[in-house]
PDB file of C-alpha atoms in Angstrom:
ATOM      1  CA  UNK A 858      61.710 -15.226 -65.256  1.00  0.00           C
ATOM      2  CA  UNK A 859      62.310 -13.809 -61.789  1.00  0.00           C
ATOM      3  CA  UNK A 860      65.366 -15.033 -59.890  1.00  0.00           C
ATOM      4  CA  UNK A 861      65.461 -14.695 -56.120  1.00  0.00           C
ATOM      5  CA  UNK A 862      68.621 -14.849 -54.027  1.00  0.00           C
ATOM      6  CA  UNK A 863      68.469 -15.841 -50.365  1.00  0.00           C
ATOM      7  CA  UNK A 864      71.885 -16.019 -48.722  1.00  0.00           C
ATOM      8  CA  UNK A 865      70.449 -16.949 -45.313  1.00  0.00           C
ATOM      9  CA  UNK A 866      67.402 -19.196 -45.908  1.00  0.00           C
ATOM     10  CA  UNK A 867      65.519 -20.847 -43.097  1.00  0.00           C
ATOM     11  CA  UNK A 868      63.058 -23.454 -42.045  1.00  0.00           C
ATOM     12  CA  UNK A 869      60.211 -21.314 -40.720  1.00  0.00           C
ATOM     13  CA  UNK A 870      58.154 -22.837 -37.906  1.00  0.00           C
ATOM     14  CA  UNK A 871      55.037 -20.940 -36.862  1.00  0.00           C
ATOM     15  CA  UNK A 872      53.453 -21.757 -33.506  1.00  0.00           C
ATOM     16  CA  UNK A 873      49.883 -20.479 -33.108  1.00  0.00           C
ATOM     17  CA  UNK A 874      48.902 -19.671 -29.512  1.00  0.00           C
ATOM     18  CA  UNK A 875      45.310 -19.709 -28.204  1.00  0.00           C
ATOM     19  CA  UNK A 876      45.753 -16.362 -26.443  1.00  0.00           C
ATOM     20  CA  UNK A 877      48.347 -13.657 -25.734  1.00  0.00           C
ATOM     21  CA  UNK A 878      51.928 -14.776 -25.177  1.00  0.00           C
ATOM     22  CA  UNK A 879      52.553 -15.195 -21.447  1.00  0.00           C
ATOM     23  CA  UNK A 880      56.227 -14.862 -20.616  1.00  0.00           C
ATOM     24  CA  UNK A 881      57.514 -17.422 -18.137  1.00  0.00           C
ATOM     25  CA  UNK A 882      54.372 -19.581 -18.383  1.00  0.00           C
ATOM     26  CA  UNK A 883      53.563 -22.885 -20.069  1.00  0.00           C
ATOM     27  CA  UNK A 884      51.204 -22.526 -23.029  1.00  0.00           C
ATOM     28  CA  UNK A 885      49.839 -25.146 -25.378  1.00  0.00           C
ATOM     29  CA  UNK A 886      49.948 -24.426 -29.092  1.00  0.00           C
ATOM     30  CA  UNK A 887      46.816 -24.527 -31.187  1.00  0.00           C
ATOM     31  CA  UNK A 888      48.770 -25.537 -34.278  1.00  0.00           C
ATOM     32  CA  UNK A 889      52.282 -25.683 -35.701  1.00  0.00           C
ATOM     33  CA  UNK A 890      53.124 -25.143 -39.366  1.00  0.00           C
ATOM     34  CA  UNK A 891      56.455 -25.404 -41.164  1.00  0.00           C
ATOM     35  CA  UNK A 892      57.605 -23.932 -44.489  1.00  0.00           C
ATOM     36  CA  UNK A 893      60.844 -23.355 -46.354  1.00  0.00           C
ATOM     37  CA  UNK A 894      61.553 -19.674 -45.873  1.00  0.00           C
ATOM     38  CA  UNK A 895      63.758 -16.650 -46.069  1.00  0.00           C
ATOM     39  CA  UNK A 896      62.642 -13.521 -47.909  1.00  0.00           C
ATOM     40  CA  UNK A 897      63.751 -14.523 -51.398  1.00  0.00           C
ATOM     41  CA  UNK A 898      62.442 -18.052 -50.978  1.00  0.00           C
ATOM     42  CA  UNK A 899      59.064 -16.657 -49.908  1.00  0.00           C
ATOM     43  CA  UNK A 900      58.942 -14.415 -52.977  1.00  0.00           C
ATOM     44  CA  UNK A 901      59.661 -17.389 -55.243  1.00  0.00           C
ATOM     45  CA  UNK A 902      57.010 -19.465 -53.489  1.00  0.00           C
ATOM     46  CA  UNK A 903      54.413 -16.723 -53.972  1.00  0.00           C
ATOM     47  CA  UNK A 904      55.325 -16.215 -57.631  1.00  0.00           C
ATOM     48  CA  UNK A 905      55.202 -19.932 -58.417  1.00  0.00           C
ATOM     49  CA  UNK A 906      51.843 -20.204 -56.616  1.00  0.00           C
ATOM     50  CA  UNK A 907      50.544 -17.547 -59.035  1.00  0.00           C
ATOM     51  CA  UNK A 908      51.876 -19.325 -62.115  1.00  0.00           C
ATOM     52  CA  UNK A 909      54.914 -17.115 -62.765  1.00  0.00           C
ATOM     53  CA  UNK A 910      58.296 -18.641 -63.547  1.00  0.00           C
ATOM     54  CA  UNK A 911      60.774 -18.132 -60.714  1.00  0.00           C
ATOM     55  CA  UNK A 912      64.072 -19.656 -59.632  1.00  0.00           C
ATOM     56  CA  UNK A 913      65.368 -19.539 -56.054  1.00  0.00           C
ATOM     57  CA  UNK A 914      69.147 -19.376 -55.531  1.00  0.00           C
ATOM     58  CA  UNK A 915      70.384 -20.324 -52.060  1.00  0.00           C
ATOM     59  CA  UNK A 916      72.969 -22.324 -50.107  1.00  0.00           C
ATOM     60  CA  UNK A 917      72.149 -25.664 -48.524  1.00  0.00           C
ATOM     61  CA  UNK A 918      72.922 -29.379 -48.495  1.00  0.00           C
ATOM     62  CA  UNK A 919      70.776 -31.485 -50.793  1.00  0.00           C
ATOM     63  CA  UNK A 920      69.244 -33.258 -47.796  1.00  0.00           C
ATOM     64  CA  UNK A 921      68.495 -30.054 -45.860  1.00  0.00           C
ATOM     65  CA  UNK A 922      64.828 -29.705 -44.833  1.00  0.00           C
ATOM     66  CA  UNK A 923      64.658 -26.264 -46.493  1.00  0.00           C
ATOM     67  CA  UNK A 924      65.551 -27.729 -49.891  1.00  0.00           C
ATOM     68  CA  UNK A 925      63.297 -30.718 -49.271  1.00  0.00           C
ATOM     69  CA  UNK A 926      60.424 -28.308 -48.663  1.00  0.00           C
ATOM     70  CA  UNK A 927      61.092 -26.495 -51.928  1.00  0.00           C
ATOM     71  CA  UNK A 928      61.065 -29.776 -53.824  1.00  0.00           C
ATOM     72  CA  UNK A 929      57.816 -30.789 -52.146  1.00  0.00           C
ATOM     73  CA  UNK A 930      56.291 -27.431 -53.107  1.00  0.00           C
ATOM     74  CA  UNK A 931      57.516 -27.691 -56.721  1.00  0.00           C
ATOM     75  CA  UNK A 932      59.508 -24.456 -56.365  1.00  0.00           C
ATOM     76  CA  UNK A 933      62.482 -24.495 -58.788  1.00  0.00           C
ATOM     77  CA  UNK A 934      65.839 -23.813 -57.128  1.00  0.00           C
ATOM     78  CA  UNK A 935      69.594 -24.137 -57.477  1.00  0.00           C
ATOM     79  CA  UNK A 936      71.773 -24.467 -54.399  1.00  0.00           C
ATOM     80  CA  UNK A 937      75.391 -24.249 -53.329  1.00  0.00           C
ATOM     81  CA  UNK A 938      76.156 -27.364 -51.239  1.00  0.00           C
ATOM     82  CA  UNK A 939      77.393 -26.559 -47.726  1.00  0.00           C
ATOM     83  CA  UNK A 940      78.136 -28.796 -44.744  1.00  0.00           C
ATOM     84  CA  UNK A 941      76.295 -26.873 -42.045  1.00  0.00           C
ATOM     85  CA  UNK A 942      72.517 -27.109 -41.648  1.00  0.00           C
ATOM     86  CA  UNK A 943      70.447 -24.068 -42.516  1.00  0.00           C
ATOM     87  CA  UNK A 944      68.840 -22.145 -39.685  1.00  0.00           C
ATOM     88  CA  UNK A 945      65.388 -22.590 -38.142  1.00  0.00           C
ATOM     89  CA  UNK A 946      63.282 -19.528 -37.336  1.00  0.00           C
ATOM     90  CA  UNK A 947      60.348 -19.665 -34.946  1.00  0.00           C
ATOM     91  CA  UNK A 948      57.331 -17.338 -35.032  1.00  0.00           C
ATOM     92  CA  UNK A 949      54.785 -17.209 -32.207  1.00  0.00           C
ATOM     93  CA  UNK A 950      51.422 -15.881 -33.376  1.00  0.00           C
ATOM     94  CA  UNK A 951      48.669 -14.650 -31.075  1.00  0.00           C
ATOM     95  CA  UNK A 952      44.992 -14.203 -31.964  1.00  0.00           C
ATOM     96  CA  UNK A 953      44.663 -11.048 -34.040  1.00  0.00           C
ATOM     97  CA  UNK A 954      47.936 -11.642 -35.829  1.00  0.00           C
ATOM     98  CA  UNK A 955      50.426 -10.291 -33.252  1.00  0.00           C
ATOM     99  CA  UNK A 956      53.664 -12.095 -34.088  1.00  0.00           C
ATOM    100  CA  UNK A 957      56.863 -12.640 -32.107  1.00  0.00           C
ATOM    101  CA  UNK A 958      59.805 -13.928 -34.157  1.00  0.00           C
ATOM    102  CA  UNK A 959      62.978 -15.657 -33.001  1.00  0.00           C
ATOM    103  CA  UNK A 960      65.512 -15.879 -35.820  1.00  0.00           C
ATOM    104  CA  UNK A 961      68.714 -17.923 -35.661  1.00  0.00           C
ATOM    105  CA  UNK A 962      71.916 -16.372 -37.110  1.00  0.00           C
ATOM    106  CA  UNK A 963      72.486 -19.018 -39.788  1.00  0.00           C
ATOM    107  CA  UNK A 964      75.590 -20.947 -40.898  1.00  0.00           C
ATOM    108  CA  UNK A 965      78.951 -19.274 -41.489  1.00  0.00           C
ATOM    109  CA  UNK A 966      80.118 -19.230 -45.123  1.00  0.00           C
ATOM    110  CA  UNK A 967      83.808 -18.526 -45.758  1.00  0.00           C
ATOM    111  CA  UNK A 968      85.127 -16.204 -48.476  1.00  0.00           C
ATOM    112  CA  UNK A 969      85.357 -19.000 -51.054  1.00  0.00           C
ATOM    113  CA  UNK A 970      81.779 -20.073 -50.396  1.00  0.00           C
ATOM    114  CA  UNK A 971      80.561 -16.484 -50.610  1.00  0.00           C
ATOM    115  CA  UNK A 972      82.217 -16.085 -54.003  1.00  0.00           C
ATOM    116  CA  UNK A 973      80.867 -19.446 -55.197  1.00  0.00           C
ATOM    117  CA  UNK A 974      77.356 -18.450 -54.130  1.00  0.00           C
ATOM    118  CA  UNK A 975      77.657 -15.142 -55.977  1.00  0.00           C
ATOM    119  CA  UNK A 976      78.882 -16.908 -59.127  1.00  0.00           C
ATOM    120  CA  UNK A 977      75.940 -19.290 -58.892  1.00  0.00           C
ATOM    121  CA  UNK A 978      73.644 -16.255 -58.800  1.00  0.00           C
ATOM    122  CA  UNK A 979      75.335 -14.720 -61.848  1.00  0.00           C
ATOM    123  CA  UNK A 980      75.043 -17.941 -63.838  1.00  0.00           C
ATOM    124  CA  UNK A 981      71.412 -18.449 -62.839  1.00  0.00           C
ATOM    125  CA  UNK A 982      70.355 -14.881 -63.665  1.00  0.00           C
ATOM    126  CA  UNK A 983      71.141 -14.876 -67.393  1.00  0.00           C
ATOM    127  CA  UNK A 984      68.059 -13.652 -69.199  1.00  0.00           C
ATOM    128  CA  UNK A 985      66.103 -12.940 -66.006  1.00  0.00           C
ATOM    129  CA  UNK A 986      63.665 -10.031 -65.988  1.00  0.00           C
ATOM    130  CA  UNK A 987      64.166  -9.357 -62.275  1.00  0.00           C
ATOM    131  CA  UNK A 988      66.728 -10.456 -59.689  1.00  0.00           C
ATOM    132  CA  UNK A 989      65.582 -10.148 -56.069  1.00  0.00           C
ATOM    133  CA  UNK A 990      68.323  -9.884 -53.415  1.00  0.00           C
ATOM    134  CA  UNK A 991      66.529 -10.520 -50.163  1.00  0.00           C
ATOM    135  CA  UNK A 992      66.829 -11.172 -46.469  1.00  0.00           C
ATOM    136  CA  UNK A 993      69.540 -11.006 -43.851  1.00  0.00           C
ATOM    137  CA  UNK A 994      73.126 -12.003 -44.576  1.00  0.00           C
ATOM    138  CA  UNK A 995      74.800 -14.944 -42.815  1.00  0.00           C
ATOM    139  CA  UNK A 996      77.517 -14.251 -40.240  1.00  0.00           C
ATOM    140  CA  UNK A 997      80.760 -13.100 -41.835  1.00  0.00           C
ATOM    141  CA  UNK A 998      79.257 -11.629 -45.009  1.00  0.00           C
ATOM    142  CA  UNK A 999      80.289  -8.036 -45.777  1.00  0.00           C
ATOM    143  CA  UNK A1000      77.441  -5.592 -45.237  1.00  0.00           C
ATOM    144  CA  UNK A1001      77.778  -4.296 -48.822  1.00  0.00           C
ATOM    145  CA  UNK A1002      77.297  -7.753 -50.345  1.00  0.00           C
ATOM    146  CA  UNK A1003      74.062  -6.758 -52.092  1.00  0.00           C
ATOM    147  CA  UNK A1004      75.651  -3.652 -53.634  1.00  0.00           C
ATOM    148  CA  UNK A1005      78.525  -5.834 -54.857  1.00  0.00           C
ATOM    149  CA  UNK A1006      76.074  -8.398 -56.229  1.00  0.00           C
ATOM    150  CA  UNK A1007      74.174  -5.672 -58.110  1.00  0.00           C
ATOM    151  CA  UNK A1008      77.366  -4.383 -59.712  1.00  0.00           C
ATOM    152  CA  UNK A1009      78.471  -7.899 -60.664  1.00  0.00           C
ATOM    153  CA  UNK A1010      75.039  -8.735 -62.107  1.00  0.00           C
ATOM    154  CA  UNK A1011      75.077  -5.648 -64.320  1.00  0.00           C
ATOM    155  CA  UNK A1012      78.675  -6.192 -65.369  1.00  0.00           C
ATOM    156  CA  UNK A1013      77.928  -9.810 -66.311  1.00  0.00           C
ATOM    157  CA  UNK A1014      74.824  -8.783 -68.254  1.00  0.00           C
ATOM    158  CA  UNK A1015      76.757  -6.066 -70.082  1.00  0.00           C
ATOM    159  CA  UNK A1016      79.179  -8.733 -71.300  1.00  0.00           C
ATOM    160  CA  UNK A1017      76.434 -10.956 -72.723  1.00  0.00           C
ATOM    161  CA  UNK A1018      75.790 -10.804 -76.498  1.00  0.00           C
ATOM    162  CA  UNK A1019      72.142  -9.888 -75.873  1.00  0.00           C
ATOM    163  CA  UNK A1020      73.092  -7.079 -73.494  1.00  0.00           C
ATOM    164  CA  UNK A1021      69.945  -7.854 -71.476  1.00  0.00           C
ATOM    165  CA  UNK A1022      70.099  -6.120 -68.085  1.00  0.00           C
ATOM    166  CA  UNK A1023      67.916  -7.527 -65.309  1.00  0.00           C
ATOM    167  CA  UNK A1024      66.078  -5.210 -62.964  1.00  0.00           C
ATOM    168  CA  UNK A1025      67.294  -5.570 -59.370  1.00  0.00           C
ATOM    169  CA  UNK A1026      65.177  -5.445 -56.211  1.00  0.00           C
ATOM    170  CA  UNK A1027      66.584  -5.428 -52.666  1.00  0.00           C
ATOM    171  CA  UNK A1028      64.578  -6.353 -49.572  1.00  0.00           C
ATOM    172  CA  UNK A1029      66.689  -6.476 -46.436  1.00  0.00           C
ATOM    173  CA  UNK A1030      67.238  -4.583 -43.184  1.00  0.00           C
ATOM    174  CA  UNK A1031      69.934  -2.993 -41.058  1.00  0.00           C
ATOM    175  CA  UNK A1032      73.415  -2.529 -42.515  1.00  0.00           C
ATOM    176  CA  UNK A1033      72.888  -4.679 -45.650  1.00  0.00           C
ATOM    177  CA  UNK A1034      69.921  -2.488 -46.605  1.00  0.00           C
ATOM    178  CA  UNK A1035      71.671   0.822 -45.889  1.00  0.00           C
ATOM    179  CA  UNK A1036      74.750  -0.378 -47.778  1.00  0.00           C
ATOM    180  CA  UNK A1037      72.581  -0.929 -50.859  1.00  0.00           C
ATOM    181  CA  UNK A1038      72.791   2.853 -51.305  1.00  0.00           C
ATOM    182  CA  UNK A1039      76.594   2.848 -51.331  1.00  0.00           C
ATOM    183  CA  UNK A1040      77.258   0.893 -54.509  1.00  0.00           C
ATOM    184  CA  UNK A1041      77.413   3.851 -56.876  1.00  0.00           C
ATOM    185  CA  UNK A1042      75.357   4.069 -60.052  1.00  0.00           C
ATOM    186  CA  UNK A1043      76.143   0.474 -61.057  1.00  0.00           C
ATOM    187  CA  UNK A1044      75.150  -0.893 -57.668  1.00  0.00           C
ATOM    188  CA  UNK A1045      71.901   1.016 -57.084  1.00  0.00           C
ATOM    189  CA  UNK A1046      68.780  -1.160 -57.011  1.00  0.00           C
ATOM    190  CA  UNK A1047      65.834  -0.545 -59.303  1.00  0.00           C
ATOM    191  CA  UNK A1048      63.488  -1.245 -56.395  1.00  0.00           C
ATOM    192  CA  UNK A1049      63.771  -1.217 -52.613  1.00  0.00           C
ATOM    193  CA  UNK A1050      61.060  -2.815 -50.447  1.00  0.00           C
ATOM    194  CA  UNK A1051      61.370  -1.504 -46.858  1.00  0.00           C
ATOM    195  CA  UNK A1052      58.839  -1.515 -44.043  1.00  0.00           C
ATOM    196  CA  UNK A1053      58.362   1.652 -41.974  1.00  0.00           C
ATOM    197  CA  UNK A1054      61.323   0.956 -39.667  1.00  0.00           C
ATOM    198  CA  UNK A1055      63.612   0.159 -42.593  1.00  0.00           C
ATOM    199  CA  UNK A1056      62.385   3.211 -44.504  1.00  0.00           C
ATOM    200  CA  UNK A1057      63.398   5.434 -41.595  1.00  0.00           C
ATOM    201  CA  UNK A1058      66.876   3.874 -41.686  1.00  0.00           C
ATOM    202  CA  UNK A1059      67.133   4.266 -45.468  1.00  0.00           C
ATOM    203  CA  UNK A1060      66.041   7.901 -45.391  1.00  0.00           C
ATOM    204  CA  UNK A1061      68.639   8.637 -42.732  1.00  0.00           C
ATOM    205  CA  UNK A1062      71.301   6.887 -44.834  1.00  0.00           C
ATOM    206  CA  UNK A1063      70.234   9.095 -47.760  1.00  0.00           C
ATOM    207  CA  UNK A1064      70.818  12.184 -45.598  1.00  0.00           C
ATOM    208  CA  UNK A1065      67.142  12.938 -44.986  1.00  0.00           C
ATOM    209  CA  UNK A1066      66.018  13.882 -41.479  1.00  0.00           C
ATOM    210  CA  UNK A1067      62.905  11.787 -41.060  1.00  0.00           C
ATOM    211  CA  UNK A1068      60.342  10.796 -38.468  1.00  0.00           C
ATOM    212  CA  UNK A1069      60.383   7.660 -36.332  1.00  0.00           C
ATOM    213  CA  UNK A1070      59.118   4.414 -37.815  1.00  0.00           C
ATOM    214  CA  UNK A1071      55.759   4.505 -36.012  1.00  0.00           C
ATOM    215  CA  UNK A1072      55.166   8.037 -37.286  1.00  0.00           C
ATOM    216  CA  UNK A1073      55.944   7.002 -40.861  1.00  0.00           C
ATOM    217  CA  UNK A1074      53.568   4.053 -40.568  1.00  0.00           C
ATOM    218  CA  UNK A1075      50.814   6.336 -39.279  1.00  0.00           C
ATOM    219  CA  UNK A1076      51.408   9.081 -41.862  1.00  0.00           C
ATOM    220  CA  UNK A1077      51.668   7.824 -45.483  1.00  0.00           C
ATOM    221  CA  UNK A1078      52.465  11.347 -46.734  1.00  0.00           C
ATOM    222  CA  UNK A1079      55.510  11.459 -44.459  1.00  0.00           C
ATOM    223  CA  UNK A1080      56.467   7.957 -45.605  1.00  0.00           C
ATOM    224  CA  UNK A1081      56.243   9.085 -49.236  1.00  0.00           C
ATOM    225  CA  UNK A1082      58.436  12.094 -48.473  1.00  0.00           C
ATOM    226  CA  UNK A1083      61.051   9.848 -46.864  1.00  0.00           C
ATOM    227  CA  UNK A1084      60.884   7.426 -49.792  1.00  0.00           C
ATOM    228  CA  UNK A1085      61.293  10.355 -52.212  1.00  0.00           C
ATOM    229  CA  UNK A1086      64.595  11.189 -50.534  1.00  0.00           C
ATOM    230  CA  UNK A1087      65.763   7.617 -51.148  1.00  0.00           C
ATOM    231  CA  UNK A1088      64.704   7.805 -54.806  1.00  0.00           C
ATOM    232  CA  UNK A1089      66.622  11.061 -55.199  1.00  0.00           C
ATOM    233  CA  UNK A1090      69.755   9.220 -54.038  1.00  0.00           C
ATOM    234  CA  UNK A1091      69.593   7.102 -57.200  1.00  0.00           C
ATOM    235  CA  UNK A1092      67.220   4.223 -56.419  1.00  0.00           C
ATOM    236  CA  UNK A1093      64.671   3.542 -59.149  1.00  0.00           C
ATOM    237  CA  UNK A1094      61.623   3.081 -56.896  1.00  0.00           C
ATOM    238  CA  UNK A1095      60.690   2.494 -53.263  1.00  0.00           C
ATOM    239  CA  UNK A1096      57.804   0.221 -52.279  1.00  0.00           C
ATOM    240  CA  UNK A1097      57.282   0.894 -48.560  1.00  0.00           C
ATOM    241  CA  UNK A1098      54.862  -1.396 -46.720  1.00  0.00           C
ATOM    242  CA  UNK A1099      53.106   0.257 -43.774  1.00  0.00           C
ATOM    243  CA  UNK A1100      51.331  -2.656 -42.085  1.00  0.00           C
ATOM    244  CA  UNK A1101      47.581  -2.185 -41.817  1.00  0.00           C
ATOM    245  CA  UNK A1102      47.966   1.318 -43.301  1.00  0.00           C
ATOM    246  CA  UNK A1103      48.756  -0.180 -46.717  1.00  0.00           C
ATOM    247  CA  UNK A1104      51.809   0.794 -48.747  1.00  0.00           C
ATOM    248  CA  UNK A1105      53.289   3.671 -50.690  1.00  0.00           C
ATOM    249  CA  UNK A1106      55.146   3.505 -53.977  1.00  0.00           C
ATOM    250  CA  UNK A1107      57.495   6.330 -54.951  1.00  0.00           C
ATOM    251  CA  UNK A1108      59.285   6.691 -58.284  1.00  0.00           C
ATOM    252  CA  UNK A1109      60.837   9.668 -60.043  1.00  0.00           C
ATOM    253  CA  UNK A1110      57.499  10.104 -61.828  1.00  0.00           C
ATOM    254  CA  UNK A1111      55.113  10.054 -58.883  1.00  0.00           C
ATOM    255  CA  UNK A1112      53.984   8.743 -55.505  1.00  0.00           C
ATOM    256  CA  UNK A1113      50.918   6.670 -54.663  1.00  0.00           C
ATOM    257  CA  UNK A1114      49.239   5.263 -51.567  1.00  0.00           C
ATOM    258  CA  UNK A1115      47.326   1.974 -51.626  1.00  0.00           C
ATOM    259  CA  UNK A1116      45.011   0.788 -48.860  1.00  0.00           C
ATOM    260  CA  UNK A1117      43.015  -2.411 -48.423  1.00  0.00           C
ATOM    261  CA  UNK A1118      39.928  -2.871 -46.228  1.00  0.00           C
ATOM    262  CA  UNK A1119      40.821  -4.459 -42.863  1.00  0.00           C
ATOM    263  CA  UNK A1120      41.341  -8.218 -42.916  1.00  0.00           C
ATOM    264  CA  UNK A1121      41.177 -10.697 -40.059  1.00  0.00           C
ATOM    265  CA  UNK A1122      44.912 -11.037 -39.475  1.00  0.00           C
ATOM    266  CA  UNK A1123      46.086 -14.566 -38.682  1.00  0.00           C
ATOM    267  CA  UNK A1124      49.851 -14.240 -39.197  1.00  0.00           C
ATOM    268  CA  UNK A1125      51.980 -11.407 -40.552  1.00  0.00           C
ATOM    269  CA  UNK A1126      54.938 -13.721 -41.274  1.00  0.00           C
ATOM    270  CA  UNK A1127      55.929 -13.270 -44.916  1.00  0.00           C
ATOM    271  CA  UNK A1128      53.290 -10.612 -45.673  1.00  0.00           C
ATOM    272  CA  UNK A1129      55.946  -8.160 -46.861  1.00  0.00           C
ATOM    273  CA  UNK A1130      57.528 -10.842 -49.049  1.00  0.00           C
ATOM    274  CA  UNK A1131      54.137 -11.568 -50.590  1.00  0.00           C
ATOM    275  CA  UNK A1132      53.643  -7.842 -51.207  1.00  0.00           C
ATOM    276  CA  UNK A1133      56.911  -7.752 -53.146  1.00  0.00           C
ATOM    277  CA  UNK A1134      55.825 -10.823 -55.104  1.00  0.00           C
ATOM    278  CA  UNK A1135      52.536  -9.125 -55.976  1.00  0.00           C
ATOM    279  CA  UNK A1136      54.375  -6.054 -57.249  1.00  0.00           C
ATOM    280  CA  UNK A1137      56.718  -8.169 -59.390  1.00  0.00           C
ATOM    281  CA  UNK A1138      53.838 -10.244 -60.719  1.00  0.00           C
ATOM    282  CA  UNK A1139      51.998  -7.130 -61.916  1.00  0.00           C
ATOM    283  CA  UNK A1140      55.164  -5.516 -63.265  1.00  0.00           C
ATOM    284  CA  UNK A1141      55.982  -8.646 -65.255  1.00  0.00           C
ATOM    285  CA  UNK A1142      52.554  -8.364 -66.864  1.00  0.00           C
ATOM    286  CA  UNK A1143      53.224  -4.783 -67.963  1.00  0.00           C
ATOM    287  CA  UNK A1144      51.077  -3.044 -65.335  1.00  0.00           C
ATOM    288  CA  UNK A1145      51.449   0.652 -64.597  1.00  0.00           C
ATOM    289  CA  UNK A1146      53.187   1.635 -61.321  1.00  0.00           C
ATOM    290  CA  UNK A1147      49.925   2.307 -59.447  1.00  0.00           C
ATOM    291  CA  UNK A1148      48.563  -1.093 -60.478  1.00  0.00           C
ATOM    292  CA  UNK A1149      51.791  -2.805 -59.418  1.00  0.00           C
ATOM    293  CA  UNK A1150      51.236  -1.174 -56.028  1.00  0.00           C
ATOM    294  CA  UNK A1151      47.603  -2.321 -56.065  1.00  0.00           C
ATOM    295  CA  UNK A1152      48.603  -5.965 -56.516  1.00  0.00           C
ATOM    296  CA  UNK A1153      51.363  -5.628 -53.910  1.00  0.00           C
ATOM    297  CA  UNK A1154      48.878  -4.534 -51.242  1.00  0.00           C
ATOM    298  CA  UNK A1155      46.360  -7.177 -52.319  1.00  0.00           C
ATOM    299  CA  UNK A1156      49.018  -9.877 -51.961  1.00  0.00           C
ATOM    300  CA  UNK A1157      50.186  -8.565 -48.579  1.00  0.00           C
ATOM    301  CA  UNK A1158      46.636  -8.437 -47.192  1.00  0.00           C
ATOM    302  CA  UNK A1159      45.923 -11.958 -48.412  1.00  0.00           C
ATOM    303  CA  UNK A1160      49.120 -13.261 -46.801  1.00  0.00           C
ATOM    304  CA  UNK A1161      48.211 -11.707 -43.435  1.00  0.00           C
ATOM    305  CA  UNK A1162      44.901 -13.573 -43.490  1.00  0.00           C
ATOM    306  CA  UNK A1163      46.592 -16.966 -43.961  1.00  0.00           C
ATOM    307  CA  UNK A1164      48.221 -19.122 -41.248  1.00  0.00           C
ATOM    308  CA  UNK A1165      51.944 -19.330 -40.621  1.00  0.00           C
ATOM    309  CA  UNK A1166      54.132 -18.304 -43.543  1.00  0.00           C
ATOM    310  CA  UNK A1167      51.613 -19.481 -46.140  1.00  0.00           C
ATOM    311  CA  UNK A1168      51.827 -17.392 -49.324  1.00  0.00           C
ATOM    312  CA  UNK A1169      48.752 -16.567 -51.402  1.00  0.00           C
ATOM    313  CA  UNK A1170      48.167 -17.327 -55.061  1.00  0.00           C
ATOM    314  CA  UNK A1171      46.869 -14.461 -57.185  1.00  0.00           C
ATOM    315  CA  UNK A1172      43.334 -15.904 -57.223  1.00  0.00           C
ATOM    316  CA  UNK A1173      43.257 -15.552 -53.414  1.00  0.00           C
ATOM    317  CA  UNK A1174      43.908 -11.804 -53.591  1.00  0.00           C
ATOM    318  CA  UNK A1175      41.397  -8.972 -54.004  1.00  0.00           C
ATOM    319  CA  UNK A1176      43.074  -6.135 -55.947  1.00  0.00           C
ATOM    320  CA  UNK A1177      39.628  -4.738 -56.787  1.00  0.00           C
ATOM    321  CA  UNK A1178      39.224  -3.912 -53.070  1.00  0.00           C
ATOM    322  CA  UNK A1179      42.385  -1.771 -53.009  1.00  0.00           C
ATOM    323  CA  UNK A1180      42.031   2.020 -53.085  1.00  0.00           C
ATOM    324  CA  UNK A1181      44.777   3.993 -54.835  1.00  0.00           C
ATOM    325  CA  UNK A1182      45.451   7.632 -53.962  1.00  0.00           C
ATOM    326  CA  UNK A1183      47.910   9.734 -55.933  1.00  0.00           C
ATOM    327  CA  UNK A1184      50.151  11.571 -53.473  1.00  0.00           C
ATOM    328  CA  UNK A1185      52.188  13.168 -56.235  1.00  0.00           C
ATOM    329  CA  UNK A1186      52.304  12.763 -59.990  1.00  0.00           C
ATOM    330  CA  UNK A1187      54.947  14.592 -62.008  1.00  0.00           C
TER     331      UNK A1187
END
């Protein structure tokens, strides 16, 4: 089973425009879609759609629309009841897939609620193959929350009779992502899933002088070099998504680039989350690293071709269309 943790879930509304966004003007939407969201929630939705067992852990009142959406979508979850409503995020999509996002900050959780949410994660993760710590953190959370969660997860697993240790993936941005490198050996993730901008930040946090995000996205070899620096800091693997350029996967054993033929992009909302789900799906089936990358890119491309924050099922993906290039193999 794969457990996902979303501390700051959202109701994701996607407004499709008939043409380019015109600031200061009145425009009529072509369509409006609404899904329960947040990075971890999206990963769980994509995994469940592909028939893999997943459990989403998140805060939220039982009557909150986010939880109602998960129930309607038959996505298993456990939640910490809170009084405040969860946030609503709005994405404006233009023809061709250009997306403008407006994300609310989310409810404030006090120290007791933060600890209760972490304990709920620990209890729910017993026996899990992977635990995914994903998304932004609500206001007031310490930036090193994910590093703390990783240490607590491993400590709890070490105390279990089975001694089973889940693999830990982190997909975030800004300070919470950079702080994932500060947890020491016990807090280091087994997998990081940055985009080009986040990879540049991670490489800098790892002490590697790297290029700007747009240069990394345009040059997969440079992206792999930056990701290698992050792996050398103690992270197990880096899956870096590079938009239409595909993705690179770097481990201590090698580095690979995966590309997919161009798709007609409809919405890029959740494409990175779907890519992570594709990787985890393949990994759970015992696939080799390059084939995990192959399914990640196939999932991400399929997500970009779907409206709103719709996630693809595995039968909607085309891994056979993905080209894998070994950048380095040790």
